Coordinates of C-alpha atoms in Angstrom, one line a residue:
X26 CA 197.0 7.4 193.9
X27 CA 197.3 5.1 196.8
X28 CA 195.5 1.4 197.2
X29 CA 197.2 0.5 200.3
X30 CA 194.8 -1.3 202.7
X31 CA 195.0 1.8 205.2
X32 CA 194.0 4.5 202.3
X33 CA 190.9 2.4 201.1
X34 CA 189.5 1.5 204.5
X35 CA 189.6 4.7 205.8
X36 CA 188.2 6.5 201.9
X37 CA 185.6 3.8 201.4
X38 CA 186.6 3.6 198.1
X39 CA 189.7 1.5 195.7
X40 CA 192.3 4.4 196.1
X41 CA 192.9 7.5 197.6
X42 CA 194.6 10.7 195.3
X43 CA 196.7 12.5 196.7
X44 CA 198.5 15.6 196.0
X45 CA 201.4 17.0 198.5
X46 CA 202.6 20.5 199.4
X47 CA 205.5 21.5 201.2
X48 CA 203.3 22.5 205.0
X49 CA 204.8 26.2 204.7
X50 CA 203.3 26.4 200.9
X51 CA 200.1 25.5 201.9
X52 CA 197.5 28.3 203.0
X53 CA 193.9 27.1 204.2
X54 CA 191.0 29.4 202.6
X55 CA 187.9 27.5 203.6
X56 CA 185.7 29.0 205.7
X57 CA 185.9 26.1 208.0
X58 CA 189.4 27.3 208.6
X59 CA 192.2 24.4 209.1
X60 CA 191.3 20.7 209.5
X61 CA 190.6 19.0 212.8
X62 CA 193.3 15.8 212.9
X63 CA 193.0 12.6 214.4
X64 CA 195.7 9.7 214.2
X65 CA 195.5 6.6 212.1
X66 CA 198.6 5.3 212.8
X67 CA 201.0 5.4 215.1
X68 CA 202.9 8.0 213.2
X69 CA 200.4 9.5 210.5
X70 CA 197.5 12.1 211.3
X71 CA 194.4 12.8 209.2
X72 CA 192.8 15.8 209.0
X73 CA 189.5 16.2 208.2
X74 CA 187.1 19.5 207.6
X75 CA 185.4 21.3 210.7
X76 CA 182.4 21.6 208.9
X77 CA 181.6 18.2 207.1
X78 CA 184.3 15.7 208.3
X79 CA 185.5 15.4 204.9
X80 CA 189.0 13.7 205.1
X81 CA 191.3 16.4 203.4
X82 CA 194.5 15.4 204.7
X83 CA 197.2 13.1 205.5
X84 CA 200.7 14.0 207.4
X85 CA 203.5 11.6 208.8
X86 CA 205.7 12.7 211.8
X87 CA 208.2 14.4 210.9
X88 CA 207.7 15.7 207.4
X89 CA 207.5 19.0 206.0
X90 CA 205.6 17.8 203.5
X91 CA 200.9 17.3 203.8
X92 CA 199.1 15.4 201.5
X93 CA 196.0 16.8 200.4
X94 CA 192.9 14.7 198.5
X95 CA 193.0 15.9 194.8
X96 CA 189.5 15.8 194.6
X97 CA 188.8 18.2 197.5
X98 CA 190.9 21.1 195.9
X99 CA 188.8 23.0 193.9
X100 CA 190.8 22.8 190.7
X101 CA 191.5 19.2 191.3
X102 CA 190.5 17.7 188.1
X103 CA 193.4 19.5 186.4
X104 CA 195.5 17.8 188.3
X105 CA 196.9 14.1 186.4
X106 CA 198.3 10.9 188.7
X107 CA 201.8 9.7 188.2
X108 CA 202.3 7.2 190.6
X109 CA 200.1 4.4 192.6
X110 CA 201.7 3.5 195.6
X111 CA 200.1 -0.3 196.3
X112 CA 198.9 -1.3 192.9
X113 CA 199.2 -4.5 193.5
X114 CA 197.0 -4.6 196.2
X115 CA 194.2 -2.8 194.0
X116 CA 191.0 -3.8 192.9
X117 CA 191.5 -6.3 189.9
X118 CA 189.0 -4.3 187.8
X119 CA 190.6 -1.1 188.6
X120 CA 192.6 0.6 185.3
X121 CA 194.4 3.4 185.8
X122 CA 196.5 5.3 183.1
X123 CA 198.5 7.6 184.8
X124 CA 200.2 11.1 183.2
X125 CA 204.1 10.5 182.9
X126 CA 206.2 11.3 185.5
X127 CA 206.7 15.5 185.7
X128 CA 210.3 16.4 184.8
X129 CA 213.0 16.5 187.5
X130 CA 214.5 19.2 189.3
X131 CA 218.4 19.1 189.7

């Protein structure tokens, strides 16, 4: 989850959830094909769906890693949040009980 001012400008919305994949992991099925991006930052791209213009997407120069919107995978309810990167900037009334933190790999 992410409540940085960046995030909920650009959503509409108190957070943004994310889930990443490693770039070579990732394989685009939609019909629309692979999103369209467009910067938002000096070093971060969105990419948003052909079709719709759905923000899908977020990727930092550099990385090997994409961020994807939970909710735009189609088994995305299955997936739980660990983390909220800006909670302090959150909406007061916002509550959010996240899973524990998944075990890690050494």
């Amino acid at each position: 989850m992410c409540s940085c001012q960046h995030c909920t400008r650009l959503s509409g919305a108190p957070a943004m959830a994310w889930v990443g994949f490693r770039k070579s992991a990732l394989t685009w099925t939609s019909p629309a094909g692979e999103p369209s991006y467009f910067s938002t930052w000096p070093t971060l791209h969105r990419g948003s769906c052909q079709r719709c213009r759905t923000q899908l997407t977020s990727v930092a120069d550099g990385s090997d890693m994409i961020m994807v919107t939970i909710f735009s995978l189609a088994r995305g309810a299955e997936l739980l949040p660990v983390g909220h990167s800006y909670r302090d900037e959150a909406m007061p009334w916002m509550t959010i009980t996240l899973a524990p933190d998944p075990p890690r790999r050494t």
